[in-house]
mmCIF file of C-alpha atoms in Angstrom:
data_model
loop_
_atom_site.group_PDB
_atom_site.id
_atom_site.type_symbol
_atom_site.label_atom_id
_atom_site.label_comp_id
_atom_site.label_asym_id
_atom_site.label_seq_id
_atom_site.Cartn_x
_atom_site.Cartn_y
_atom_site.Cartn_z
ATOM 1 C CA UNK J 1 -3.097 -9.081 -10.031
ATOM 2 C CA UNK J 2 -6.486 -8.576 -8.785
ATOM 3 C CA UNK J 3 -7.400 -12.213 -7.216
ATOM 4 C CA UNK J 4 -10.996 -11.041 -5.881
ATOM 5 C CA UNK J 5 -13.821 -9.468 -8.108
ATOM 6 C CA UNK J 6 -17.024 -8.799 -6.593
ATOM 7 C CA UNK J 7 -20.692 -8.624 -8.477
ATOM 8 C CA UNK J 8 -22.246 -5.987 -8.606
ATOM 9 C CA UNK J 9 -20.495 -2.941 -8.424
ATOM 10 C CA UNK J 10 -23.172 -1.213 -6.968
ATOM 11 C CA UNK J 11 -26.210 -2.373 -5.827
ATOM 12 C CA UNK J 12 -29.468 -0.125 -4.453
ATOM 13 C CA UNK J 13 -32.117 -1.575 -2.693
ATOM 14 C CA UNK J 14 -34.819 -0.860 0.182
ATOM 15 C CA UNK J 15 -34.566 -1.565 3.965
ATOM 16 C CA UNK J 16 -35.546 -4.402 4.582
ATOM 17 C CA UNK J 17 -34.744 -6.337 1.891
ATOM 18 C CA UNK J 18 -32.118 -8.724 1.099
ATOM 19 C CA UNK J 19 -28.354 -7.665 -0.505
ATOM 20 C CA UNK J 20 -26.569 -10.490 -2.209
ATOM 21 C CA UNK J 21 -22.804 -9.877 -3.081
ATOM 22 C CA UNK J 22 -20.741 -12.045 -5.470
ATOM 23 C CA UNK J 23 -17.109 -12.359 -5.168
ATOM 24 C CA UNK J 24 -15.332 -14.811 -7.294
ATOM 25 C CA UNK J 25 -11.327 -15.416 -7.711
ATOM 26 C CA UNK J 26 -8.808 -17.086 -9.923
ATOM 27 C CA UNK J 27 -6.730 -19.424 -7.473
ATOM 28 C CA UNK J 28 -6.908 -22.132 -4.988
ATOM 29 C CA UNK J 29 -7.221 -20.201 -1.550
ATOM 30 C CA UNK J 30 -7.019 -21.576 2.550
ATOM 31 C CA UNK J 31 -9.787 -18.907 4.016
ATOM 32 C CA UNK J 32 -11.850 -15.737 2.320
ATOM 33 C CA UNK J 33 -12.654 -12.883 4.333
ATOM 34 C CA UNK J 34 -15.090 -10.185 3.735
ATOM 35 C CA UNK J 35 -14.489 -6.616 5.384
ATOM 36 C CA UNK J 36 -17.011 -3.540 5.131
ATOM 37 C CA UNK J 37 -15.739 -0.012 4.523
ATOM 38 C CA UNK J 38 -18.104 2.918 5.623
ATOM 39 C CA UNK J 39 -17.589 5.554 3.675
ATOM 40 C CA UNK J 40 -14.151 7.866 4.147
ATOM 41 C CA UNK J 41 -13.313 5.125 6.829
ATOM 42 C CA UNK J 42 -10.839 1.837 7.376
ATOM 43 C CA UNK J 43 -12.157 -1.443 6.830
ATOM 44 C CA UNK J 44 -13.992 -3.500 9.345
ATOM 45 C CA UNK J 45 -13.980 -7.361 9.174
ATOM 46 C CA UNK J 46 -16.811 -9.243 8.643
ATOM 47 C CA UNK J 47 -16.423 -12.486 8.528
ATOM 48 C CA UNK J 48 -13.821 -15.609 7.623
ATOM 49 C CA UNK J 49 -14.744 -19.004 5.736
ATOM 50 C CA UNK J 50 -11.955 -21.725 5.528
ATOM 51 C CA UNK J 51 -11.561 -22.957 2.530
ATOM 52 C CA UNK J 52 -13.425 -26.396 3.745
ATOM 53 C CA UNK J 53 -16.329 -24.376 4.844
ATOM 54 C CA UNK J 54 -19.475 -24.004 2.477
ATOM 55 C CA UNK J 55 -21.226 -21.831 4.875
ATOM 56 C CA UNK J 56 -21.216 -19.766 7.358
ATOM 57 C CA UNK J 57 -23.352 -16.810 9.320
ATOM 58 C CA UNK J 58 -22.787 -14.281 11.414
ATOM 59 C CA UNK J 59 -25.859 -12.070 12.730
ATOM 60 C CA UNK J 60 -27.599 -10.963 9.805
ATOM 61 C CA UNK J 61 -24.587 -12.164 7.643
ATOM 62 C CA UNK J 62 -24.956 -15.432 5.664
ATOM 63 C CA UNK J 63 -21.093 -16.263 3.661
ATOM 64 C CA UNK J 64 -21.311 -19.408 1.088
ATOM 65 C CA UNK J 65 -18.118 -20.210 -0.274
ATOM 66 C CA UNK J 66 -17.930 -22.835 -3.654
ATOM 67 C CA UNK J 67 -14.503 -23.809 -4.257
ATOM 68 C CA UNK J 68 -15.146 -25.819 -6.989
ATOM 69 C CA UNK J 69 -16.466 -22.485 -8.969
ATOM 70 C CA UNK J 70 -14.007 -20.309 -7.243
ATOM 71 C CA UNK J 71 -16.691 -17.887 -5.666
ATOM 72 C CA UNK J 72 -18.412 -16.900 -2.583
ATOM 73 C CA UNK J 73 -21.382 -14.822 -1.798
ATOM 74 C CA UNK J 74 -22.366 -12.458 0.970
ATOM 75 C CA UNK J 75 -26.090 -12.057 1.863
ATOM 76 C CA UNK J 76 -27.309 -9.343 4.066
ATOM 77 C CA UNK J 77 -30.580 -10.220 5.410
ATOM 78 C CA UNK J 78 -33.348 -7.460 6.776
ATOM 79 C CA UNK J 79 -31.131 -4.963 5.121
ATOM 80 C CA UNK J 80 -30.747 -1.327 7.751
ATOM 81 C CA UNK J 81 -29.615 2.067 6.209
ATOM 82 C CA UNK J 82 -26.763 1.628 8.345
ATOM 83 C CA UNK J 83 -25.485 -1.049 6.244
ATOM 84 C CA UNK J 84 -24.726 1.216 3.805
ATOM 85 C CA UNK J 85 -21.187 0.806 2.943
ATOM 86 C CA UNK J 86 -18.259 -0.983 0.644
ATOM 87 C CA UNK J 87 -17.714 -4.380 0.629
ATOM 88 C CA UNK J 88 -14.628 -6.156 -0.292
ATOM 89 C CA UNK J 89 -14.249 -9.641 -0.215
ATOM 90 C CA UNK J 90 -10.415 -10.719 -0.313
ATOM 91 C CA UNK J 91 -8.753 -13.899 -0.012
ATOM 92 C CA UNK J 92 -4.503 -15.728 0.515
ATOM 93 C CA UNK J 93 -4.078 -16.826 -3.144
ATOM 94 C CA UNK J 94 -3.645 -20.361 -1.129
ATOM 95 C CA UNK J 95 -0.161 -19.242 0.466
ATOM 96 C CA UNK J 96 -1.441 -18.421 3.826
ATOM 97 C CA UNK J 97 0.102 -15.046 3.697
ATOM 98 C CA UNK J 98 -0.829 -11.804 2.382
ATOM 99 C CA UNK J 99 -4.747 -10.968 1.387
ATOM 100 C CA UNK J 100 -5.493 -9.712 -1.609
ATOM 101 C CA UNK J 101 -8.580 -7.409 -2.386
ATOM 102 C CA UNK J 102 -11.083 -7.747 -4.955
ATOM 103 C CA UNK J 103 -12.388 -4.018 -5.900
ATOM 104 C CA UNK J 104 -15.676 -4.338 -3.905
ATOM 105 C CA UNK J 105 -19.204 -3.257 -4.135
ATOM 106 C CA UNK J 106 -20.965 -0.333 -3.274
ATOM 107 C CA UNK J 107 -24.341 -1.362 -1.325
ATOM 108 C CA UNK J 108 -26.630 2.074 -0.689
ATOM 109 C CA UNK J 109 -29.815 1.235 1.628
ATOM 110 C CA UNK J 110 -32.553 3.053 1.470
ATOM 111 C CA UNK J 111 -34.911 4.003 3.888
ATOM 112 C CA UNK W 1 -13.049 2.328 17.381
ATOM 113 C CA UNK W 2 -10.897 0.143 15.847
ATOM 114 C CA UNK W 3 -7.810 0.637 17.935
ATOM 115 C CA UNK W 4 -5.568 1.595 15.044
ATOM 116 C CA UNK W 5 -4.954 5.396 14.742
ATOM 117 C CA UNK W 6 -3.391 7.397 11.641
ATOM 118 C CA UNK W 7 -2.336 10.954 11.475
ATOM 119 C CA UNK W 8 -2.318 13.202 9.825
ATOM 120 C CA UNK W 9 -6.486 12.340 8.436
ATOM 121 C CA UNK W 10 -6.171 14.457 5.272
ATOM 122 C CA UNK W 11 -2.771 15.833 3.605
ATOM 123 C CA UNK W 12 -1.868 17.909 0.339
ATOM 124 C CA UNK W 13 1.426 18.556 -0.818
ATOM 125 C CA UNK W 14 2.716 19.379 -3.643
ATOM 126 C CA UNK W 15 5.637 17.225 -5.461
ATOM 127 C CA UNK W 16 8.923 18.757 -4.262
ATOM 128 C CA UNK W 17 7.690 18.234 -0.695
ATOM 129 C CA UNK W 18 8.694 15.501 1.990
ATOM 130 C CA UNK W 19 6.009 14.242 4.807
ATOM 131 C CA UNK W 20 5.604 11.513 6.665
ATOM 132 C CA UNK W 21 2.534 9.629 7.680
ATOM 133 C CA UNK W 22 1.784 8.247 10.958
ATOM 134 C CA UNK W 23 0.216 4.841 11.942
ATOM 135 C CA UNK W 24 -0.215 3.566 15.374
ATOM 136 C CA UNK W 25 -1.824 0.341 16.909
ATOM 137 C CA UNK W 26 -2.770 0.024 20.798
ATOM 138 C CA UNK W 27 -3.329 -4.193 19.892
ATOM 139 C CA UNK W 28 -0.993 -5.250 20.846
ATOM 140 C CA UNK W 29 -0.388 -6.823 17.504
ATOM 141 C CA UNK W 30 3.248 -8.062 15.036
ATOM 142 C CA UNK W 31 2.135 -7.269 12.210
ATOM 143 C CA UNK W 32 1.429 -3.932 10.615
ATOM 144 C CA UNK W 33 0.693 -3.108 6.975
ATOM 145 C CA UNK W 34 0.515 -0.066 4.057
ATOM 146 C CA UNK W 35 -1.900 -0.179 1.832
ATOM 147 C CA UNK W 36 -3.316 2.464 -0.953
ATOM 148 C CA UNK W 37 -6.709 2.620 -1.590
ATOM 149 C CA UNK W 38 -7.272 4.724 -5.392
ATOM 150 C CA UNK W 39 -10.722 5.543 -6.678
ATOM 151 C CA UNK W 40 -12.238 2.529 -8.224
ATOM 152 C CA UNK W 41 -9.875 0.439 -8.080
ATOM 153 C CA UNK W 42 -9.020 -2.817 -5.668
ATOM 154 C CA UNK W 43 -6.805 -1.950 -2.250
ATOM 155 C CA UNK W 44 -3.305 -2.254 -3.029
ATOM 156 C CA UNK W 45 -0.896 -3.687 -0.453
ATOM 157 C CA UNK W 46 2.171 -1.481 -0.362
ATOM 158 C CA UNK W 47 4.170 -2.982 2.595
ATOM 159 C CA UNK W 48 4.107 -5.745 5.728
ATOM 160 C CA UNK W 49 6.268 -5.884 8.714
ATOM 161 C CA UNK W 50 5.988 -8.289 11.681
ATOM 162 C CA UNK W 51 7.989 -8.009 14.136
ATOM 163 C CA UNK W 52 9.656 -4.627 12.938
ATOM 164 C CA UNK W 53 11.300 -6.595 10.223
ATOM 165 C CA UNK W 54 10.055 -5.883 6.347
ATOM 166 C CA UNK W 55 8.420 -9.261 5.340
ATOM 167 C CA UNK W 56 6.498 -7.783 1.977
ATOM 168 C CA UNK W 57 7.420 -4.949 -0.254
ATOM 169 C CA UNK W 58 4.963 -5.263 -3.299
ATOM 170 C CA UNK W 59 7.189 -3.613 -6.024
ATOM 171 C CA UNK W 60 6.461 -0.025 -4.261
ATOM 172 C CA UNK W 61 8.374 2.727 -5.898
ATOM 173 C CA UNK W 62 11.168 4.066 -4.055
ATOM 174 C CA UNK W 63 9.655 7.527 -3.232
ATOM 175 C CA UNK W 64 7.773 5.703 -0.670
ATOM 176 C CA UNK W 65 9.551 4.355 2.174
ATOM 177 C CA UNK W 66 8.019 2.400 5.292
ATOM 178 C CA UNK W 67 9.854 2.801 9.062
ATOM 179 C CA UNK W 68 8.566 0.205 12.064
ATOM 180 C CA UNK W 69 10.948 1.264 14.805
ATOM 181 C CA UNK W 70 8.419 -1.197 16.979
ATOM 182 C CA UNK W 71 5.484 -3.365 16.791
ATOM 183 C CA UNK W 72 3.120 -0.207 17.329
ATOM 184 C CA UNK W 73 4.066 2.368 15.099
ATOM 185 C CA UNK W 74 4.671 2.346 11.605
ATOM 186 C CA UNK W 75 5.748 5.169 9.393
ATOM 187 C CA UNK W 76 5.485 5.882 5.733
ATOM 188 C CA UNK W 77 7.559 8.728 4.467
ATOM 189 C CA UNK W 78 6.807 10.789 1.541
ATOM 190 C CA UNK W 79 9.186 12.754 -1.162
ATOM 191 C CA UNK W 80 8.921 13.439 -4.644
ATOM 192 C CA UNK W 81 5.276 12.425 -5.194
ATOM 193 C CA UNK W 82 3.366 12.364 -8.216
ATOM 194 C CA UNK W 83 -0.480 13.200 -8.722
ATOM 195 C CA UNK W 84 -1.256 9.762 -9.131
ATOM 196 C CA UNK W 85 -0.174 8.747 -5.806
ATOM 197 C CA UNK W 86 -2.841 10.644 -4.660
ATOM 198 C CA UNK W 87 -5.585 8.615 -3.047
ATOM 199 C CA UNK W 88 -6.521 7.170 0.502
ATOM 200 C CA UNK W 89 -3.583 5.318 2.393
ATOM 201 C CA UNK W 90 -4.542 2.952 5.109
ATOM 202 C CA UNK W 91 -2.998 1.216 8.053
ATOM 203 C CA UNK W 92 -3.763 -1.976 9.404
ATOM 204 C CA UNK W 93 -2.509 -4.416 11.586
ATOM 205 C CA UNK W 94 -2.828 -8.214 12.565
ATOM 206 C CA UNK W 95 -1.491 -10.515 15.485
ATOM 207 C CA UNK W 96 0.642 -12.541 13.206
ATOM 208 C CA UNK W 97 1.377 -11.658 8.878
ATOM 209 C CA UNK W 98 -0.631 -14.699 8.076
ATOM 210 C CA UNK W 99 -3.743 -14.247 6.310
ATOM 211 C CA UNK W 100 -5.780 -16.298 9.261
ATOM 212 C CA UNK W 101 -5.344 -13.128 11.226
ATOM 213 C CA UNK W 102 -8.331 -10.579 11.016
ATOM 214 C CA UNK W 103 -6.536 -7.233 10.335
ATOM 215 C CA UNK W 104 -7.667 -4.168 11.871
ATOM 216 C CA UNK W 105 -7.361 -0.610 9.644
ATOM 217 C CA UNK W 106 -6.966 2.764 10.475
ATOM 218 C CA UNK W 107 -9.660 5.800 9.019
ATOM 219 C CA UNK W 108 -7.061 6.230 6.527
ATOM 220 C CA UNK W 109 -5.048 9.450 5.468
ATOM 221 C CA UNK W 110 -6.539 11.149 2.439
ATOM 222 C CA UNK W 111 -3.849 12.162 0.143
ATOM 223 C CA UNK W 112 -3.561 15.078 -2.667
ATOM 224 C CA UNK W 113 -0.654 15.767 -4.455
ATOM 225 C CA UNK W 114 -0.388 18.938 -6.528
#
């Protein structure tokens, strides 16, 4: 079952400006994770938000997680071409075990 | 550079045909894991071991079939594959199996299947 789905599935915008990513899923969850996937390549972690967390940054990264609406968002600030790329956020269905993926977005950057 | 390495990068067989792909991990890591990635559709996780011992099989057909003969390498062999098995398989691998651990992939193996 597909716990993660992320809003939009693609999304096109201009360097410099800012990317917003949904991800929303259907159970109670300990952490969320978000992981970038250049294109042809493995996925890189981004960034993980405990389920008692609301927010969180990293660098240019800015994570909000809402538990009571079962969804997080990524923001990418000062957007760079080089952040063009997939991005999947994927979370432990609440049993601390495996992750499980939503289907992710596609985020182009233009320069 | 991610420290997880997978070989062959790109492979086409054809349905009759056994291969195996490779994974390795110079982490250091337990825990190593299978997953297939198809066009447009979420990453699927295919297998976990930690420790060389099996600890996940999601309901993977039997034409695939995983080999950890230690922490850093992990197999998956191939044999009587159908076209819609074709699609990008990647390798990753954690300190522990929980989900707390960050997991680090591979680049992936691109596979066809005739």
């Amino acid at each position: 079952s597909q716990q993660g789905e992320e809003d939009p599935q693609a999304l096109s915008i201009q360097e410099g400006e800012n990317a917003t990513m949904n991800c929303s899923y259907k159970t109670s969850i300990n952490n969320l994770q978000w992981y970038r996937q250049n294109s042809g390549r493995g996925l890189v972690h981004l960034i993980l938000i405990r389920s008692n967390e609301r927010e969180k940054h990293s660098g240019r990264l800015r994570v909000t997680l809402d538990t009571s609406k079962k969804s997080s968002s990524l923001l990418i600030t000062a957007s760079r071409a080089a952040d063009t790329a997939s991005y999947f956020c994927a979370t432990d269905e609440g049993n601390g075990n495996k992750l499980v993926f939503g289907a992710g977005t596609i985020l182009r950057v233009k320069s | 550079e991610t420290g997880v390495t997978q070989t062959p990068r790109h492979l086409v067989m054809g349905m009759t045909n056994k291969k195996s792909l490779k994974c390795e991990q110079h982490l250091g890591h337990n825990a190593m894991y299978w997953y297939k990635q198809s066009a447009k559709k979420p990453l699927e996780l295919m297998f976990v071991y930690n420790f060389k011992e099996q600890t996940e099989n999601n309901s993977v057909p039997s034409r695939f079939s995983p080999e950890c003969p230690n922490s850093s390498h992990l197999f998956l062999h191939l044999h009587t594959l159908q076209p819609e098995d074709s699609a990008l398989y990647l390798c990753a691998s954690s300190q522990g199996d929980s989900s707390w651990n960050e997991q680090f992939f591979g680049p992936g193996t691109r596979l066809t299947v005739l």
